[in-house]
Short mmCIF file of N, CA and C in Angstrom, two decimals:
data_model
loop_
_atom_site.label_atom_id
_atom_site.label_comp_id
_atom_site.label_asym_id
_atom_site.label_seq_id
_atom_site.Cartn_x
_atom_site.Cartn_y
_atom_site.Cartn_z
N UNK F 2 0.95 -1.14 0.16
CA UNK F 2 0.00 -0.14 0.25
C UNK F 2 0.73 0.91 0.03
N UNK F 3 0.52 2.25 -0.82
CA UNK F 3 1.66 3.28 -1.07
C UNK F 3 1.44 4.05 0.49
N UNK F 4 1.97 5.10 0.46
CA UNK F 4 2.12 6.13 1.58
C UNK F 4 0.91 6.95 1.31
N UNK F 5 0.31 7.50 0.21
CA UNK F 5 -0.65 8.26 -0.31
C UNK F 5 -1.80 7.72 0.52
N UNK F 6 -2.33 6.47 -0.05
CA UNK F 6 -3.41 6.01 0.41
C UNK F 6 -3.57 5.35 1.73
N UNK F 7 -2.49 5.22 2.35
CA UNK F 7 -2.48 4.91 3.86
C UNK F 7 -2.67 6.45 4.58
N UNK F 8 -2.31 7.31 4.40
CA UNK F 8 -2.48 8.55 4.73
C UNK F 8 -4.20 9.16 4.39
N UNK F 9 -4.50 8.82 2.96
CA UNK F 9 -5.95 8.97 2.60
C UNK F 9 -6.99 8.06 4.02
N UNK F 10 -6.63 6.49 4.09
CA UNK F 10 -7.42 6.09 4.86
C UNK F 10 -6.99 6.48 6.48
N UNK F 11 -6.05 6.46 7.01
CA UNK F 11 -5.57 7.44 8.14
C UNK F 11 -6.47 8.58 8.47
N UNK F 12 -6.68 9.79 7.53
CA UNK F 12 -7.53 10.54 7.63
C UNK F 12 -8.92 10.87 7.74
N UNK F 13 -9.43 9.36 6.91
CA UNK F 13 -10.91 9.47 6.72
C UNK F 13 -11.02 8.60 8.29
N UNK F 14 -10.38 7.82 9.04
CA UNK F 14 -10.65 6.94 10.30
C UNK F 14 -10.54 8.10 11.21
N UNK F 15 -9.71 9.16 11.04
CA UNK F 15 -9.81 10.39 12.33
C UNK F 15 -10.96 11.20 12.12
N UNK F 16 -11.34 11.45 10.84
CA UNK F 16 -12.46 12.36 10.55
C UNK F 16 -14.11 11.37 10.91
N UNK F 17 -13.93 10.14 10.85
CA UNK F 17 -15.10 9.25 11.55
C UNK F 17 -14.81 9.72 13.09
N UNK F 18 -14.07 9.65 13.59
CA UNK F 18 -13.57 9.29 15.00
C UNK F 18 -14.35 10.70 15.55
N UNK F 19 -13.36 11.69 14.82
CA UNK F 19 -14.21 13.27 15.24
C UNK F 19 -15.88 13.49 15.04
N UNK F 20 -16.42 12.88 14.01
CA UNK F 20 -17.72 12.91 13.38
C UNK F 20 -18.46 12.41 14.83
N UNK F 21 -18.00 11.18 14.98
CA UNK F 21 -18.78 10.38 15.93
C UNK F 21 -19.06 11.16 17.45
N UNK F 22 -17.90 11.59 18.05
CA UNK F 22 -17.45 12.43 18.96
C UNK F 22 -18.26 13.60 19.30
N UNK F 23 -18.55 13.82 18.07
CA UNK F 23 -18.78 15.37 17.99
C UNK F 23 -20.94 15.35 17.88
N UNK F 24 -20.92 14.79 17.28
CA UNK F 24 -22.33 14.10 17.18
C UNK F 24 -23.28 13.42 18.11
N UNK F 25 -22.09 12.77 18.91
CA UNK F 25 -22.70 12.15 20.27
C UNK F 25 -23.16 13.08 21.06
N UNK F 26 -21.80 14.18 21.57
CA UNK F 26 -21.73 15.35 22.24
C UNK F 26 -23.05 16.04 22.12
N UNK F 27 -23.21 16.21 20.93
CA UNK F 27 -24.60 17.30 20.74
C UNK F 27 -25.91 16.23 20.94
N UNK F 28 -26.00 15.31 20.74
CA UNK F 28 -27.10 14.20 21.22
C UNK F 28 -27.46 14.41 22.60
N UNK F 29 -26.06 14.42 23.63
CA UNK F 29 -26.08 14.33 24.87
C UNK F 29 -26.48 15.78 25.35
N UNK F 30 -26.54 17.13 24.44
CA UNK F 30 -26.44 17.97 24.93
C UNK F 30 -25.39 18.68 25.82
N UNK F 31 -24.16 18.02 25.49
CA UNK F 31 -22.88 18.32 25.92
C UNK F 31 -22.37 19.73 25.41
N UNK F 32 -22.62 19.60 24.25
CA UNK F 32 -22.70 21.01 23.64
C UNK F 32 -23.54 21.27 22.62
N UNK F 33 -23.34 22.69 21.94
CA UNK F 33 -24.41 23.07 21.09
C UNK F 33 -23.95 22.45 19.58
N UNK F 34 -25.07 22.51 18.48
CA UNK F 34 -24.91 22.31 16.97
C UNK F 34 -23.93 23.30 16.75
N UNK F 35 -24.19 24.44 17.09
CA UNK F 35 -23.30 25.37 16.98
C UNK F 35 -21.78 25.58 17.20
N UNK F 36 -21.98 24.66 18.47
CA UNK F 36 -20.02 24.49 18.91
C UNK F 36 -19.50 23.30 18.02
N UNK F 37 -20.56 22.42 17.90
CA UNK F 37 -19.85 21.21 16.94
C UNK F 37 -19.74 21.49 15.60
N UNK F 38 -20.33 22.48 15.05
CA UNK F 38 -19.84 23.15 13.36
C UNK F 38 -18.61 23.91 13.79
N UNK F 39 -18.64 24.71 14.69
CA UNK F 39 -17.09 25.30 14.91
C UNK F 39 -15.93 24.27 15.29
N UNK F 40 -16.41 23.47 15.88
CA UNK F 40 -15.48 22.33 16.04
C UNK F 40 -14.82 21.58 14.81
N UNK F 41 -15.90 21.23 14.00
CA UNK F 41 -15.77 20.66 12.47
C UNK F 41 -14.72 22.19 11.66
N UNK F 42 -15.10 22.78 11.89
CA UNK F 42 -14.41 24.02 11.04
C UNK F 42 -13.22 23.92 11.70
N UNK F 43 -12.52 23.84 12.69
CA UNK F 43 -11.17 23.52 13.19
C UNK F 43 -10.74 22.46 12.49
N UNK F 44 -11.54 21.48 12.98
CA UNK F 44 -10.70 20.42 12.20
C UNK F 44 -10.41 19.99 10.75
N UNK F 45 -11.47 20.74 10.11
CA UNK F 45 -11.02 20.71 8.48
C UNK F 45 -9.95 21.87 8.36
N UNK F 46 -9.87 22.72 9.08
CA UNK F 46 -8.60 23.83 8.97
C UNK F 46 -7.56 22.74 9.36
N UNK F 47 -7.26 22.41 10.20
CA UNK F 47 -6.22 21.89 11.13
C UNK F 47 -5.51 20.89 9.96
N UNK F 48 -6.62 20.02 9.65
CA UNK F 48 -6.19 18.90 8.82
C UNK F 48 -5.78 19.00 7.08
N UNK F 49 -5.76 20.49 6.97
CA UNK F 49 -5.41 20.93 5.76
C UNK F 49 -4.14 21.75 5.80
N UNK F 50 -3.60 21.67 7.31
CA UNK F 50 -2.56 22.52 7.47
C UNK F 50 -2.75 23.81 7.52
N UNK F 51 -3.55 24.66 7.82
CA UNK F 51 -3.86 25.65 8.04
C UNK F 51 -4.56 26.18 9.62
N UNK F 52 -3.89 27.34 10.28
CA UNK F 52 -4.11 27.64 11.51
C UNK F 52 -5.83 28.17 11.89
N UNK F 53 -6.32 28.71 10.37
CA UNK F 53 -7.72 29.07 10.69
C UNK F 53 -8.34 28.55 9.05
N UNK F 54 -9.66 27.93 9.26
CA UNK F 54 -10.50 27.62 8.16
C UNK F 54 -10.47 28.76 6.79
N UNK F 55 -10.54 28.48 5.49
CA UNK F 55 -10.42 29.62 4.69
C UNK F 55 -11.83 29.74 4.42
N UNK F 56 -12.10 30.99 4.53
CA UNK F 56 -13.45 31.38 4.13
C UNK F 56 -13.79 31.93 2.93
N UNK F 57 -14.65 31.40 1.89
CA UNK F 57 -14.88 31.84 0.84
C UNK F 57 -16.00 32.36 0.45
N UNK F 58 -16.09 33.59 0.45
CA UNK F 58 -17.48 34.53 0.63
C UNK F 58 -18.56 34.43 -0.76
N UNK F 59 -17.52 34.33 -1.54
CA UNK F 59 -18.43 34.09 -3.16
C UNK F 59 -18.87 32.76 -3.15
N UNK F 60 -17.78 31.66 -3.01
CA UNK F 60 -18.64 30.40 -2.73
C UNK F 60 -19.47 30.27 -2.11
N UNK F 61 -19.58 30.59 -0.75
CA UNK F 61 -20.57 30.61 0.22
C UNK F 61 -21.71 31.45 -0.74
N UNK F 62 -21.62 32.64 -1.11
CA UNK F 62 -22.96 33.15 -1.23
C UNK F 62 -23.57 32.26 -2.77
N UNK F 63 -23.03 31.68 -3.69
CA UNK F 63 -23.15 31.18 -4.83
C UNK F 63 -24.05 29.95 -4.32
N UNK F 64 -23.35 28.99 -3.18
CA UNK F 64 -24.12 28.02 -2.69
C UNK F 64 -25.39 28.35 -2.11
N UNK F 65 -25.54 29.45 -1.64
CA UNK F 65 -26.79 29.89 -0.94
C UNK F 65 -28.01 30.76 -2.01
N UNK F 66 -27.38 30.87 -2.86
CA UNK F 66 -28.34 31.27 -4.16
C UNK F 66 -29.03 29.90 -4.50
N UNK F 67 -28.15 28.90 -4.86
CA UNK F 67 -28.79 27.44 -5.01
C UNK F 67 -29.55 26.82 -3.94
N UNK F 68 -29.63 27.68 -2.63
CA UNK F 68 -30.58 26.76 -1.45
C UNK F 68 -29.90 26.53 -0.43
N UNK F 69 -28.64 26.32 -0.71
CA UNK F 69 -27.75 25.55 0.79
C UNK F 69 -27.22 26.39 1.47
N UNK F 70 -27.92 26.39 2.31
CA UNK F 70 -28.03 27.48 3.85
C UNK F 70 -26.71 27.19 4.87
N UNK F 71 -26.65 26.12 4.44
CA UNK F 71 -25.13 25.69 5.35
C UNK F 71 -24.12 25.07 4.41
N UNK F 72 -23.19 25.55 4.36
CA UNK F 72 -22.16 25.08 3.35
C UNK F 72 -21.44 24.21 4.19
N UNK F 73 -20.85 24.39 5.78
CA UNK F 73 -20.17 23.83 6.56
C UNK F 73 -20.51 22.09 6.58
N UNK F 74 -22.17 21.99 6.74
CA UNK F 74 -22.57 20.64 6.48
C UNK F 74 -22.41 19.95 5.83
N UNK F 75 -22.25 20.62 4.60
CA UNK F 75 -22.03 20.26 3.00
C UNK F 75 -20.31 19.85 3.07
N UNK F 76 -19.74 20.39 3.54
CA UNK F 76 -17.87 20.07 3.57
C UNK F 76 -18.21 18.88 4.65
N UNK F 77 -18.87 18.78 5.63
CA UNK F 77 -18.58 17.65 6.49
C UNK F 77 -19.32 16.62 5.59
N UNK F 78 -20.02 16.60 4.71
CA UNK F 78 -20.73 15.55 4.15
C UNK F 78 -19.39 15.12 2.88
N UNK F 79 -18.66 16.29 2.29
CA UNK F 79 -17.75 15.72 1.62
C UNK F 79 -16.38 14.59 2.17
N UNK F 80 -16.51 15.39 3.63
CA UNK F 80 -15.15 14.66 4.30
C UNK F 80 -15.72 13.43 4.74
N UNK F 81 -17.27 13.13 4.84
CA UNK F 81 -17.51 12.04 5.13
C UNK F 81 -17.16 10.82 3.96
N UNK F 82 -17.28 11.24 3.00
CA UNK F 82 -17.41 10.03 1.69
C UNK F 82 -15.72 10.08 1.25
N UNK F 83 -14.64 10.63 2.08
CA UNK F 83 -13.56 10.92 2.01
C UNK F 83 -12.82 11.79 0.96
N UNK F 84 -13.39 12.75 1.16
CA UNK F 84 -12.80 13.59 0.38
C UNK F 84 -11.76 14.56 1.43
N UNK F 85 -10.39 14.66 0.83
CA UNK F 85 -9.79 15.57 2.13
C UNK F 85 -10.12 16.76 2.34
N UNK F 86 -9.53 17.33 3.40
CA UNK F 86 -9.48 19.00 3.92
C UNK F 86 -9.31 20.11 2.54
N UNK F 87 -8.20 19.26 2.27
CA UNK F 87 -7.37 20.29 0.98
C UNK F 87 -8.12 20.25 -0.27
N UNK F 88 -8.70 19.24 -0.30
CA UNK F 88 -9.49 18.75 -1.50
C UNK F 88 -10.94 19.37 -1.58
N UNK F 89 -11.45 19.92 -0.65
CA UNK F 89 -12.98 20.40 -0.63
C UNK F 89 -13.12 21.63 -1.08
N UNK F 90 -12.30 22.58 -1.31
CA UNK F 90 -12.68 23.83 -1.94
C UNK F 90 -12.82 23.59 -3.38
N UNK F 91 -11.75 22.90 -3.97
CA UNK F 91 -11.48 22.45 -5.37
C UNK F 91 -12.76 21.92 -5.47
N UNK F 92 -13.61 21.11 -4.70
CA UNK F 92 -14.42 20.09 -5.11
C UNK F 92 -15.83 21.07 -5.37
N UNK F 93 -15.97 22.07 -4.41
CA UNK F 93 -17.02 22.74 -4.27
C UNK F 93 -17.09 23.65 -5.61
N UNK F 94 -15.81 24.00 -5.86
CA UNK F 94 -15.97 24.91 -6.99
C UNK F 94 -16.41 24.29 -8.43
N UNK F 95 -15.95 22.92 -8.44
CA UNK F 95 -16.40 22.26 -9.72
C UNK F 95 -18.26 21.55 -9.30
N UNK F 96 -18.62 21.45 -8.21
CA UNK F 96 -19.60 21.40 -7.92
C UNK F 96 -20.65 22.59 -8.45
N UNK F 97 -20.38 23.39 -7.98
CA UNK F 97 -20.99 24.57 -8.63
C UNK F 97 -21.46 24.61 -10.23
N UNK F 98 -20.44 24.31 -10.84
CA UNK F 98 -20.34 23.88 -12.36
C UNK F 98 -21.47 22.72 -12.77
N UNK F 99 -21.45 21.62 -11.79
CA UNK F 99 -22.60 20.60 -11.92
C UNK F 99 -23.91 21.12 -11.93
N UNK F 100 -24.00 21.89 -10.51
CA UNK F 100 -25.47 22.25 -10.34
C UNK F 100 -25.89 22.98 -11.51
N UNK F 101 -25.32 23.86 -11.82
CA UNK F 101 -25.85 24.87 -12.85
C UNK F 101 -26.12 24.27 -14.30
N UNK F 102 -25.49 23.16 -14.72
CA UNK F 102 -25.58 22.39 -15.45
C UNK F 102 -26.88 21.77 -15.33
N UNK F 103 -26.91 21.29 -14.22
CA UNK F 103 -28.05 19.95 -13.70
C UNK F 103 -29.40 21.15 -13.83
N UNK F 104 -29.73 22.28 -13.53
CA UNK F 104 -30.29 23.70 -13.13
C UNK F 104 -30.98 23.31 -14.80
N UNK F 105 -29.89 24.17 -15.81
CA UNK F 105 -30.11 24.18 -17.23
C UNK F 105 -30.57 23.09 -17.66
N UNK F 106 -30.12 21.81 -17.71
CA UNK F 106 -30.56 20.91 -18.27
C UNK F 106 -31.67 19.86 -18.10
N UNK F 107 -32.60 20.28 -16.68
CA UNK F 107 -33.05 19.35 -16.10
C UNK F 107 -33.25 17.91 -16.25
N UNK F 108 -34.18 17.34 -16.80
CA UNK F 108 -34.15 16.06 -16.50
C UNK F 108 -32.79 15.38 -17.61
N UNK F 109 -32.72 15.88 -18.59
CA UNK F 109 -31.60 15.53 -19.83
C UNK F 109 -30.35 15.47 -19.44
N UNK F 110 -29.91 15.82 -17.98
CA UNK F 110 -28.56 16.38 -17.67
C UNK F 110 -27.75 15.33 -17.75
N UNK F 111 -26.54 15.33 -18.14
CA UNK F 111 -25.81 14.25 -18.68
C UNK F 111 -24.29 14.87 -17.69
N UNK F 112 -23.47 14.21 -17.13
CA UNK F 112 -22.43 14.90 -16.63
C UNK F 112 -21.29 15.04 -17.97
N UNK F 113 -20.64 16.36 -18.05
CA UNK F 113 -19.87 16.28 -18.85
C UNK F 113 -18.25 15.73 -18.64
N UNK F 114 -17.71 15.20 -19.67
CA UNK F 114 -16.72 14.43 -19.44
C UNK F 114 -15.36 15.19 -19.04
N UNK F 115 -15.44 16.10 -19.01
CA UNK F 115 -14.31 17.47 -18.65
C UNK F 115 -14.44 17.46 -17.31
N UNK F 116 -15.79 17.59 -16.41
CA UNK F 116 -15.96 17.82 -15.09
C UNK F 116 -15.39 16.30 -14.54
N UNK F 117 -15.70 15.22 -15.09
CA UNK F 117 -15.42 14.17 -14.52
C UNK F 117 -13.95 13.82 -14.02
N UNK F 118 -13.51 14.52 -15.19
CA UNK F 118 -11.90 14.46 -15.66
C UNK F 118 -11.01 15.60 -14.70
N UNK F 119 -11.85 16.40 -14.72
CA UNK F 119 -11.22 17.19 -13.32
C UNK F 119 -11.47 17.00 -12.03
N UNK F 120 -12.05 16.13 -11.38
CA UNK F 120 -12.55 15.62 -10.15
C UNK F 120 -11.30 14.36 -10.14
N UNK F 121 -11.20 13.69 -11.17
CA UNK F 121 -10.63 12.44 -11.02
C UNK F 121 -9.00 12.56 -11.11
N UNK F 122 -8.67 13.71 -12.53
CA UNK F 122 -7.32 13.29 -12.36
C UNK F 122 -6.74 15.00 -12.05
N UNK F 123 -7.20 16.34 -11.72
CA UNK F 123 -6.66 17.23 -10.91
C UNK F 123 -6.59 17.09 -9.46
N UNK F 124 -8.12 16.40 -9.31
CA UNK F 124 -8.06 16.60 -7.78
C UNK F 124 -7.60 15.25 -6.96
N UNK F 125 -8.03 14.56 -7.54
CA UNK F 125 -7.53 12.78 -7.67
C UNK F 125 -8.73 12.09 -6.70
N UNK F 126 -10.00 12.20 -7.25
CA UNK F 126 -11.07 11.75 -6.35
C UNK F 126 -11.28 10.32 -7.17
N UNK F 127 -12.14 9.59 -6.37
CA UNK F 127 -12.28 8.17 -7.09
C UNK F 127 -13.46 8.22 -7.89
N UNK F 128 -13.79 6.94 -8.63
CA UNK F 128 -14.94 7.01 -9.56
C UNK F 128 -16.42 7.03 -7.82
N UNK F 129 -16.11 6.69 -7.06
CA UNK F 129 -17.58 6.69 -6.06
C UNK F 129 -17.50 7.69 -5.60
N UNK F 130 -16.43 8.53 -5.47
CA UNK F 130 -16.64 10.23 -4.75
C UNK F 130 -17.12 11.02 -6.12
N UNK F 131 -16.88 10.74 -7.27
CA UNK F 131 -17.10 11.59 -8.19
C UNK F 131 -19.04 11.46 -8.36
N UNK F 132 -19.09 9.84 -8.21
CA UNK F 132 -20.78 9.74 -8.48
C UNK F 132 -21.35 10.30 -7.45
N UNK F 133 -20.94 10.34 -6.09
CA UNK F 133 -21.65 11.12 -4.99
C UNK F 133 -21.62 12.68 -5.18
N UNK F 134 -20.60 13.12 -5.83
CA UNK F 134 -20.81 14.75 -5.89
C UNK F 134 -21.67 14.99 -7.10
N UNK F 135 -22.06 13.93 -8.24
CA UNK F 135 -22.95 14.23 -9.43
C UNK F 135 -24.41 13.93 -8.96
N UNK F 136 -24.58 13.07 -7.95
CA UNK F 136 -25.87 12.91 -6.82
C UNK F 136 -26.10 14.25 -6.23
N UNK F 137 -25.35 14.19 -5.61
CA UNK F 137 -25.28 15.38 -4.94
C UNK F 137 -25.74 16.82 -5.19
N UNK F 138 -24.98 16.96 -6.47
CA UNK F 138 -25.34 18.08 -7.14
C UNK F 138 -26.51 18.11 -7.70
N UNK F 139 -27.36 17.19 -8.30
CA UNK F 139 -28.67 16.90 -9.04
C UNK F 139 -29.46 17.38 -7.74
N UNK F 140 -29.13 16.80 -6.54
CA UNK F 140 -30.07 16.98 -5.62
C UNK F 140 -30.54 18.68 -4.94
N UNK F 141 -28.83 19.14 -5.04
CA UNK F 141 -29.18 20.96 -4.77
C UNK F 141 -29.85 21.26 -5.77
N UNK F 142 -29.58 20.84 -7.38
CA UNK F 142 -30.14 21.45 -8.47
C UNK F 142 -31.47 21.65 -8.48
N UNK F 143 -32.11 20.28 -7.99
CA UNK F 143 -33.39 20.42 -7.70
C UNK F 143 -34.22 20.66 -6.16
N UNK F 144 -33.57 21.26 -5.42
CA UNK F 144 -33.34 21.66 -4.08
C UNK F 144 -34.21 20.97 -2.86
N UNK F 145 -33.45 19.57 -3.30
CA UNK F 145 -33.80 18.52 -2.55
C UNK F 145 -33.22 18.59 -1.07
N UNK F 146 -33.64 17.79 -0.56
CA UNK F 146 -32.49 17.28 0.99
C UNK F 146 -31.21 16.94 0.27
N UNK F 147 -30.11 17.25 0.82
CA UNK F 147 -28.96 16.32 0.85
C UNK F 147 -28.40 15.30 1.41
N UNK F 148 -29.72 14.71 2.27
CA UNK F 148 -29.19 13.52 3.30
C UNK F 148 -29.00 12.46 1.95
#
């Protein structure tokens, strides 16, 4: 097993532990949802090698216009499927294109091979992760729940 794959597996295991711990703490009333979201943001920034989470107000605004009120929740879902903190912003940018295309094309939406290539080759995502992004983008385009 090469070192990058080991690192990805290790990062996913750490994220799953953090996620479980914080969600349990929220359920028990030990911390609020807002405190958990702050801790998630802190985890994402530290795991990508930054002291503070990078805020992109333009990206946030674009997703709000599409009906995504809490971009942090979406970032957490991306981490849940094994996308690393350092890949999240690039993935969100690509997802914006997917959502706009899905809205424009409606039922006839087909993923452009260039965007799939971007996700796989430039960002380094797996076929499963790309499939997840496509489905999530369709849900956002149709204003469905991200569950």
